[in-house]
Amino acid sequence: MLVRDCMTRHPVMIDPRLSLPEARKVMVENEIGHLPVVDEGNRLLGLITRSHFALSLDNIDSLDVWEISSKLTDLRVKSVMIKKRQVIIATPQTTVEEAAKMLSSHKISCLPVVDSEKVTGIITTIDLLRSYQEMLGLPTPGIRVTVRMPAHEKNFSELAELVSAIGEKDWGVMGIGTYAVPHQPQYYEAVVKIPGVSITEVEQLVATISDLTITDIRSIS
Amino acid sequence: MESQQNIKKKNYSLRLERISQSLRLIFSSKIAIIGLSMFVFWVVLGIVSIFWTPYEPNATQFAQNLTPNATNWLGTDHLGRDILSRLMTGTQVILLKTRLPGIGVIPGGVALWGVFGSLLLGTVLGLNAGYRGGWTDQVIMQFLDALIAFPVIVLYLVVISALGRGDLVVILAITVTGAPGVARLARSLALDIRTRDYIRAAETRGESPWYIMFKEILPNVSSPLLVDGMLRVGYAIFAIGTLGFLGIGLPPPDPDWGNMVNEARRNIFSNQLAVIWPALSISTLVIGLNLFADGLNEEINRFQK
Amino acid sequence: MTNPTKTLRKNPPVLKLENVSVAYKVRGGEVEAVQDVSFEIGRGEAIGIVGESGCGKSTLAWAVVNFLGRNGYVKRGSIHFQGQNLVNQGRESLQRLRGDKIAMVYQDPMKALNPSMKIGEQMKEVLTVHQKMEEAEAIERCVKMLQRVYMPDPMNVLKRYSHQLSGGQQQRVVIAMSLLNNPALLIMDEPTTALDVTVEATVLDLIDELRRELDTAIMYISHNLGVVSRVCSRVAVMYAGKLVEWAEVENIFRSPKHPYTQGLIRAIPKLGEDKLGSQLYPIPGRVPAPNRRPDGCVFHPRCDYVQGICRDKKPALRDVGDGIMVRCHFAELIDPSEWEPPDAVEIKPEGLKSEIGNDAALLNAVNLKTYYQVQGSSLKDLLGLNPKRYVRAVEDASLEVVPGRTLGIVGESGCGKSTLIKTIIGLEQSTAGSIKFKGLDISSSLADRSEAVMKEIQMVFQNPDSTMNPAYTVGQQIARPMIKFGVVPKNEVRQAVINLLGNMRMGENYYDRLPNQLSGGEKQRVGIARALATYPDLVLCDEPVSALDVSVQAAILNLLLKVQRKYGTTMLFIAHDLSVVRYFCDEIIVMYLGQMMEKGQAEQIYAPPYHPYTEALLSAVPVIDPGSHQKRIRLEGNVPSAINPPSGCRFHTRCPRRKLLPNGGKICEEQLPPWQDMGDGHQIFCHLPEETLCAFEPVFTVKEG
């Protein structure tokens, strides 16, 4: 899955000349927290997020109420936004896991998606979470089984065996995901979603493969 | 019988309604009103001059080259004739009467008859060219183009030198020079109208080409043609002035504005105003007609939208 | 990406209209073309706006893009695009708010394309001038976009001028151009109305696909309910400037709530219905002009359920459940299935002949050909050195019409159907073949026909605005043929005209009206009256209803049926709307590029065996029956030029069934197909063997479940 498949197209974008209150209104109306700032050709100039509307106390300490509000209305998007060079961006061809890594390592919550300089979309943590649900096959009913296997050089050969065994049974796999078991580096676990079968059938199948144990199994409808 | 009368009454009221509609059209344009009042001014002056002028227009009863004064409001010319009287009478030949040798005087001035002639000839030629198309179109339009290629003045000179002076000849000259323009307009309008479905309907009824041209097409092209005609009256007055200036215009005894300009020109150093008055008369009349036509045209177009 | 886990929190709409009223300043005041319209369009959603002409659909679109002109303005309400109000903003700030994120596609592609610029330059300009994009990059994007809209050979298209493309291609270019900026909202104002059905079908497919893939919100304006049902998920029905119903497509067609919506649906012939088995019900009256809308409910003068309250109180737009909003006082109480036609509606004429009579044919054309000479403009052409070229508008057409019956001719534009009837009536000179009317040869030109023949063949025209001479009153125009042919004595003409007008459901007061005082439907009635003034035996109808609104169309069709019954008139009926032809005609001929492809009884044409072209036509018709499934066949490429038509079967270049023949259908290129008799007078002009043709599945099947 690539960014272009799960990003939000036609993101709401704003012009750098807009005032800060206007920009804030756009955010509120559209129930969003990030606004890419673009020029006439939809080229990225910067990014503005909710946190830009919070002013630090040092700045406003000495001002009275009227001065604060006039200071706020005079502020333009251009002067407060994160400038283009500092904005972390993705391209439509970026993979979702890369995008997730970018978000988590920079501790940010959105990436403007830029295709040949133009902003074509935006990908947020919400979008990634949604794609995560789908990768594990949440929308379709079926058996969700978590299996544990030892970590060794032939990575996940047991999992491959399981998948081929499923294939032989003529079942299907709706979603699959693997991860290292936290605090137990000698094990890996995999989550597999199989539709249209019963728990016992799955248990019998897993039992036929050595080194594979079920840590969790449940039916999801 | 009663119903017949009713129908007549109805038709009559219908016509009245249409007339009032077109009047409203005129009065909705300021430009048209200004133009119309300039034109009406001269018409009224001309009508008055038939019954009364301040002095006999051709009598040399005053001192020569007088400047405007209490007796001669616009002064006198080089022969001592009252300019105002001469200008007033001069309107007649242009707008109100045509003198035909041997027959007498008929109403309608030379300019009007000339334009009427060119409208008639131009429309017949233009509708034929536009509706029939093909060879007829080619022949008519080539002929008219050749006519247009001649300078107008040369054409006038040719016609007048061939036929001699006279009101009828001037009318003929205006007709011949005006017809090509009218024909072009009529043709282009007919080209458009002939694609309409009601023309197809007439054709499938087996109507003759003349019926289609004059009963089906003409009523729908008449308003632009009339506006064009109005402009042409202006041009015709201009042409009459030019011919008068060249000394080949309308024959005496009636005063002719163009001729007045020409005569006054010779004495321009002793009496400048004598040139100005007739020149001003020609231009106000022409401008008035032009404004009227322009305003009307604009209103008609807006009306159609 | 589909989003099966429907989020509980709805996304904010891309476009949101709230109580929008649009007014135009006119002489002596102003008129409100649109009143109190509210709806919203979500991300990647297509909304249809339907209604008859004069209901304010286009005005609404112009209000969104701020193209109202100098005298129009948004009087009340707000238009929010991505959360920002577009109303009362200056040009400059609008540009800032909206950027290039709203694009519009108009009905006529030629209006959007500059005829003096190459396609490539125009498309490039959008990117280079506005967005300051590099030349090479811009071209690359243009090519990509043209590929997206399935334009064959995009590089070549960029080098051409708009007039060198066909109508469908032009519209594709316009759509591609509007998508260059990747707009969030695309407004389409009747984008397929000027196109043929098969082209329309491909363009609609394209719009739907683009919406899904690019997540573009679409506001789709159309008068055609079938088209809207194909691309839209929700529909707004507008009447006289007001939104009267707002619901999902399925609901609109299954259970329309507002009487106007119900009326619209009743007025359209369903594909497959005919005049014997069903009846069209026009909505009485006409859409009121914006300055004389009635008090109370705007629809009440035309409504069958009208009650006292409707005349006094304006109904509000109410939510009646299922996401349906209706502007009617009695929306819940009205059950469309219990609707009874009111007495004022013309009831279906009885006694239409349905069986084939054994009468001799009234009109008989054999191997009729009509060619036009093409006048080239090169010097060689002028000197006559080049070989003469001809447009083969009609090729070997043979037809037969039995008295009292209706023969329909269908086909896309350029198929020669108009030329065919013009040749029959004599407006075009036939090149070869014979036409016999009542046994008399009439293949000569109009000038050589006798008055008796002319009197018996009359024509009804397509365009209501040009069918009547604006200089004469209704009465004068109908009286003229009567006087010309001496049908009635002179002193009875007026009475005869009034009788005829009465038959057209027009009162005596219409006698003295001028055409500019009539509505489109009324003009068309007068056109029919004029054609009938001589009591002709044969009336040729050239698309008599295609320029009319659906409710008026129903009235005119009913009128023609009534006329046919009353006078026993035989009719030739041309239309491009297959449902109308199916409804109205007894026999049908399908034409393609001057050649007849199939002929037979109406019901035979609309069921297998089909000619491959007929099959494609039928599967392209936009239908509004949510309960049936339509086979999807799309024709590739364009209609070839009639100057140099394809050899053999003229349809072979686009025939989707050709590959069923051995050798990839080589025979289709080489030989003219035979007329295959399918029995009962049903004939198909195709090489495919009868068994194959019979094996075609029906285009329409009832949906399972």
Coordinates of C-alpha atoms in Angstrom, one line a residue, chain C residues 34-368:
Chain C
V34 CA -33.1 30.8 -7.3
Q35 CA -34.7 30.8 -3.9
D36 CA -33.7 29.2 -0.6
V37 CA -31.6 26.3 -2.0
S38 CA -29.6 24.3 0.5
F39 CA -27.7 21.2 0.0
E40 CA -24.2 19.9 0.4
I41 CA -21.7 17.8 -1.6
G42 CA -19.2 15.6 0.1
R43 CA -15.8 14.6 -0.9
G44 CA -15.8 12.4 -4.0
E45 CA -19.6 12.5 -4.2
A46 CA -21.7 13.3 -7.3
I47 CA -24.8 15.2 -6.9
G48 CA -27.4 15.6 -9.7
I49 CA -29.5 18.7 -10.1
V50 CA -32.5 18.1 -12.3
G51 CA -35.5 20.1 -13.4
E52 CA -37.0 21.6 -16.5
S53 CA -35.6 24.6 -18.3
G54 CA -36.1 27.8 -16.4
C55 CA -35.9 26.2 -13.0
G56 CA -32.7 27.9 -12.0
K57 CA -30.3 25.0 -12.3
S58 CA -27.6 26.8 -14.3
T59 CA -28.0 30.0 -12.2
L60 CA -27.2 28.0 -9.2
A61 CA -24.0 26.7 -10.8
W62 CA -23.0 30.2 -11.9
A63 CA -23.6 31.4 -8.4
V64 CA -21.0 28.9 -7.1
V65 CA -18.4 29.9 -9.6
N66 CA -19.4 33.6 -9.4
F67 CA -20.2 34.0 -13.1
L68 CA -23.6 35.6 -12.6
G69 CA -22.8 38.5 -14.8
R70 CA -23.1 42.2 -14.0
N71 CA -26.8 42.1 -13.1
G72 CA -26.8 38.9 -11.0
Y73 CA -25.9 38.5 -7.3
V74 CA -26.4 36.2 -4.4
K75 CA -29.1 37.9 -2.5
R76 CA -29.3 35.7 0.6
G77 CA -27.6 32.7 2.1
S78 CA -24.1 31.4 2.0
I79 CA -22.1 29.2 -0.3
H80 CA -19.3 27.5 1.6
F81 CA -16.5 25.9 -0.3
Q82 CA -14.2 23.9 2.0
G83 CA -15.5 25.9 4.9
Q84 CA -15.1 29.3 3.4
N85 CA -17.9 31.5 2.3
L86 CA -17.7 32.5 -1.3
V87 CA -20.6 35.0 -1.2
N88 CA -19.8 38.7 -1.4
Q89 CA -16.1 38.3 -1.9
G90 CA -14.2 40.4 -4.3
R91 CA -12.5 38.8 -7.3
E92 CA -9.2 39.0 -5.7
S93 CA -10.1 37.3 -2.4
L94 CA -12.3 34.8 -4.2
Q95 CA -9.2 33.8 -6.1
R96 CA -7.4 33.3 -2.8
L97 CA -10.2 31.3 -1.3
R98 CA -11.0 29.2 -4.2
G99 CA -7.9 29.1 -6.2
D100 CA -8.2 26.6 -9.1
K101 CA -10.1 24.1 -7.0
I102 CA -13.4 24.6 -8.7
A103 CA -13.8 23.8 -12.4
M104 CA -16.7 24.0 -14.7
V105 CA -17.7 22.1 -17.8
Y106 CA -20.4 23.5 -20.1
Q107 CA -22.9 22.0 -22.4
D108 CA -21.2 23.2 -25.6
P109 CA -17.6 22.3 -25.7
M110 CA -17.0 24.7 -28.6
K111 CA -17.7 27.6 -26.2
A112 CA -15.0 26.5 -23.8
L113 CA -12.4 25.9 -26.6
N114 CA -10.8 28.7 -28.5
P115 CA -11.2 27.9 -32.2
S116 CA -8.1 29.8 -33.2
M117 CA -5.7 28.0 -30.9
K118 CA -4.3 24.5 -31.0
I119 CA -5.7 22.2 -28.3
G120 CA -2.2 21.8 -26.9
E121 CA -1.6 25.5 -26.5
Q122 CA -4.9 26.0 -24.7
M123 CA -4.3 23.2 -22.3
K124 CA -0.7 24.2 -21.7
E125 CA -1.8 27.7 -21.0
V126 CA -3.8 26.6 -18.0
L127 CA -0.6 25.3 -16.4
T128 CA 2.1 27.7 -17.7
V129 CA 0.4 31.0 -17.3
H130 CA -1.5 30.4 -14.1
Q131 CA 0.8 28.1 -12.3
K132 CA 4.1 29.1 -14.0
M133 CA 4.9 25.6 -14.8
E134 CA 7.7 24.7 -17.1
E135 CA 6.7 24.1 -20.7
A136 CA 7.9 20.6 -21.1
E137 CA 6.4 19.5 -17.8
A138 CA 3.1 21.1 -18.8
I139 CA 3.0 19.2 -22.0
E140 CA 3.7 16.0 -20.2
R141 CA 0.8 16.6 -17.8
C142 CA -1.5 17.5 -20.7
V143 CA -0.7 14.2 -22.5
K144 CA -1.2 12.3 -19.3
M145 CA -4.6 13.9 -18.7
L146 CA -5.7 13.2 -22.2
Q147 CA -4.8 9.6 -21.7
R148 CA -6.8 9.6 -18.6
V149 CA -9.9 10.6 -20.5
Y150 CA -9.2 7.9 -23.1
M151 CA -8.3 10.2 -25.9
P152 CA -6.6 8.1 -28.6
D153 CA -3.2 9.5 -29.8
P154 CA -2.9 12.5 -27.4
M155 CA 0.3 13.9 -28.8
N156 CA -1.5 14.3 -32.1
V157 CA -4.6 15.8 -30.5
L158 CA -2.5 18.5 -28.9
K159 CA -1.4 19.7 -32.4
R160 CA -4.9 20.0 -33.7
Y161 CA -7.6 22.7 -33.6
S162 CA -10.9 22.1 -31.9
H163 CA -12.9 22.0 -35.0
Q164 CA -10.9 19.0 -36.2
L165 CA -12.2 16.9 -33.4
S166 CA -15.6 15.3 -33.1
G167 CA -18.2 16.5 -30.5
G168 CA -17.4 13.7 -28.1
Q169 CA -13.6 14.3 -28.4
Q170 CA -14.1 18.0 -27.8
Q171 CA -16.0 17.3 -24.6
R172 CA -13.3 15.0 -23.5
V173 CA -10.7 17.7 -24.1
V174 CA -12.8 20.1 -22.1
I175 CA -13.1 17.6 -19.2
A176 CA -9.4 16.9 -19.4
M177 CA -8.7 20.6 -19.3
S178 CA -10.9 21.1 -16.3
L179 CA -9.1 18.3 -14.5
L180 CA -5.6 19.7 -15.1
N181 CA -5.7 21.7 -11.9
N182 CA -7.0 18.7 -10.0
P183 CA -10.1 20.5 -8.8
A184 CA -11.8 19.5 -5.6
L185 CA -15.2 20.4 -7.1
L186 CA -16.3 19.9 -10.7
I187 CA -19.4 21.5 -11.9
M188 CA -20.9 20.1 -15.0
D189 CA -23.8 21.9 -16.8
E190 CA -25.4 19.5 -19.2
P191 CA -22.1 18.1 -20.4
T192 CA -23.5 15.4 -22.5
T193 CA -26.7 16.9 -23.8
A194 CA -25.3 17.8 -27.2
L195 CA -23.7 14.4 -27.7
D196 CA -25.1 11.2 -29.2
V197 CA -26.2 8.4 -26.9
T198 CA -23.3 6.1 -27.6
V199 CA -20.8 9.0 -27.0
E200 CA -22.8 10.1 -24.0
A201 CA -22.5 6.7 -22.5
T202 CA -18.7 6.7 -22.8
V203 CA -18.4 10.2 -21.4
L204 CA -20.7 9.3 -18.4
D205 CA -18.6 6.2 -17.7
L206 CA -15.5 8.4 -17.8
I207 CA -17.0 11.0 -15.4
D208 CA -18.0 8.2 -12.9
E209 CA -14.5 6.7 -13.1
L210 CA -12.7 10.0 -12.6
R211 CA -14.9 10.8 -9.6
R212 CA -14.0 7.5 -8.0
E213 CA -10.3 7.7 -8.7
L214 CA -9.6 11.4 -8.1
D215 CA -12.1 11.8 -5.3
T216 CA -13.5 14.9 -7.0
A217 CA -16.9 16.2 -5.8
I218 CA -19.2 16.7 -8.8
M219 CA -22.3 18.9 -9.2
Y220 CA -24.0 17.5 -12.3
I221 CA -26.7 19.5 -13.9
S222 CA -29.0 17.8 -16.3
H223 CA -32.6 17.7 -17.5
N224 CA -32.3 14.0 -18.1
L225 CA -33.2 11.9 -15.1
G226 CA -31.7 8.8 -16.7
V227 CA -28.3 10.4 -17.1
V228 CA -28.3 11.7 -13.6
S229 CA -29.2 8.2 -12.2
R230 CA -26.1 6.9 -14.0
V231 CA -23.5 9.1 -12.4
C232 CA -25.0 10.6 -9.3
S233 CA -25.6 9.2 -5.8
R234 CA -28.0 11.9 -4.7
V235 CA -30.3 14.1 -6.6
A236 CA -31.7 17.6 -6.1
V237 CA -34.9 18.3 -8.0
M238 CA -35.5 22.0 -8.7
Y239 CA -38.7 23.6 -9.7
A240 CA -39.2 27.3 -10.3
G241 CA -36.0 28.3 -8.5
K242 CA -36.7 26.1 -5.5
L243 CA -35.3 22.9 -4.3
V244 CA -38.4 20.7 -4.1
E245 CA -36.8 17.3 -3.4
W246 CA -33.5 16.0 -2.2
A247 CA -32.8 12.3 -1.9
E248 CA -30.7 9.4 -2.9
V249 CA -31.0 8.3 -6.6
E250 CA -32.7 5.0 -5.6
N251 CA -35.3 6.7 -3.5
I252 CA -36.0 9.4 -6.2
F253 CA -36.9 6.8 -8.8
R254 CA -38.5 4.1 -6.5
S255 CA -40.6 6.4 -4.4
P256 CA -40.6 10.0 -5.5
K257 CA -42.2 12.1 -2.8
H258 CA -42.8 15.4 -4.3
P259 CA -45.7 15.6 -6.8
Y260 CA -43.4 17.4 -9.3
T261 CA -40.8 14.6 -9.2
Q262 CA -43.6 12.1 -9.6
G263 CA -44.9 14.1 -12.6
L264 CA -41.5 14.2 -14.2
I265 CA -41.1 10.5 -13.9
R266 CA -44.6 9.8 -15.3
A267 CA -43.9 12.0 -18.2
I268 CA -41.0 10.0 -19.5
P269 CA -41.6 6.9 -21.6
K270 CA -39.8 4.0 -20.0
L271 CA -37.8 2.1 -22.5
G272 CA -39.8 -0.8 -23.7
E273 CA -43.2 0.8 -23.2
D274 CA -45.4 1.5 -26.1
K275 CA -48.4 3.6 -26.9
L276 CA -50.7 0.6 -26.8
G277 CA -49.7 -0.6 -23.3
S278 CA -49.0 2.6 -21.5
Q279 CA -49.7 6.3 -21.3
L280 CA -47.6 9.4 -20.8
Y281 CA -48.9 12.0 -18.5
P282 CA -47.7 15.5 -19.0
I283 CA -47.7 17.9 -16.1
P284 CA -50.4 20.4 -16.9
G285 CA -49.4 24.0 -17.3
R286 CA -45.9 25.4 -17.5
V287 CA -43.0 26.6 -15.3
P288 CA -43.9 30.1 -14.1
A289 CA -41.6 33.0 -15.0
P290 CA -39.5 34.1 -12.0
N291 CA -41.4 37.3 -11.6
R292 CA -44.9 35.7 -11.6
R293 CA -44.5 32.8 -9.3
P294 CA -47.7 32.0 -7.5
D295 CA -48.3 32.5 -3.8
G296 CA -48.1 29.6 -1.5
C297 CA -46.4 26.4 -2.9
V298 CA -44.8 27.3 -6.2
F299 CA -46.0 24.1 -7.7
H300 CA -49.7 24.3 -6.7
P301 CA -51.2 25.5 -10.0
R302 CA -49.9 22.3 -11.6
C303 CA -50.3 19.9 -8.7
D304 CA -52.9 17.2 -8.7
Y305 CA -53.1 17.0 -4.9
V306 CA -53.6 20.7 -4.4
Q307 CA -55.5 21.8 -1.3
G308 CA -56.4 25.0 0.3
I309 CA -53.2 25.3 2.4
C310 CA -51.0 24.9 -0.7
R311 CA -52.4 28.2 -2.1
D312 CA -51.7 30.2 1.0
K313 CA -48.7 28.8 2.8
K314 CA -45.3 28.2 1.4
P315 CA -44.1 24.7 2.4
A316 CA -40.7 24.4 3.9
L317 CA -38.1 21.8 3.0
R318 CA -38.8 19.0 5.4
D319 CA -36.9 15.9 6.4
V320 CA -39.3 13.0 5.9
G321 CA -36.8 10.3 6.9
D322 CA -34.3 8.2 4.8
G323 CA -32.4 11.3 4.2
I324 CA -35.2 12.6 2.0
M325 CA -36.0 16.3 2.0
V326 CA -39.2 17.4 0.4
R327 CA -40.8 20.8 0.0
C328 CA -44.5 19.7 0.2
H329 CA -47.2 20.0 2.8
F330 CA -48.5 16.5 2.2
A331 CA -45.3 14.5 1.3
E332 CA -46.2 11.6 3.6
L333 CA -49.8 11.3 2.5
I334 CA -49.2 11.1 -1.2
D335 CA -48.9 7.7 -2.6
P336 CA -47.8 7.8 -6.2
S337 CA -49.2 4.3 -6.9
E338 CA -52.7 5.5 -6.2
W339 CA -52.4 8.4 -8.5
E340 CA -55.3 8.9 -10.9
P341 CA -55.0 11.0 -14.0
P342 CA -57.1 14.1 -13.6
D343 CA -59.7 14.7 -16.2
A344 CA -57.8 17.5 -17.8
V345 CA -55.1 15.1 -19.0
E346 CA -55.5 13.8 -22.5
I347 CA -56.4 10.2 -22.2
K348 CA -54.8 7.7 -24.5
P349 CA -56.6 7.6 -27.8
E350 CA -58.5 4.4 -28.3
G351 CA -58.6 2.4 -31.5
L352 CA -55.0 2.8 -32.6
K353 CA -54.2 0.2 -35.2
S354 CA -51.9 -2.3 -33.8
E355 CA -52.2 -5.1 -36.3
I356 CA -50.5 -4.9 -39.6
G357 CA -53.1 -3.9 -42.1
N358 CA -53.1 -5.4 -45.6
D359 CA -53.5 -2.0 -47.1
A360 CA -51.2 -1.0 -49.9
A361 CA -48.2 1.1 -48.8
L362 CA -48.8 4.8 -48.7
L363 CA -45.2 5.6 -49.2
N364 CA -42.7 3.3 -50.8
A365 CA -39.0 4.1 -51.3
V366 CA -36.7 1.7 -53.1
N367 CA -32.9 1.8 -53.1
L368 CA -33.0 5.5 -52.4

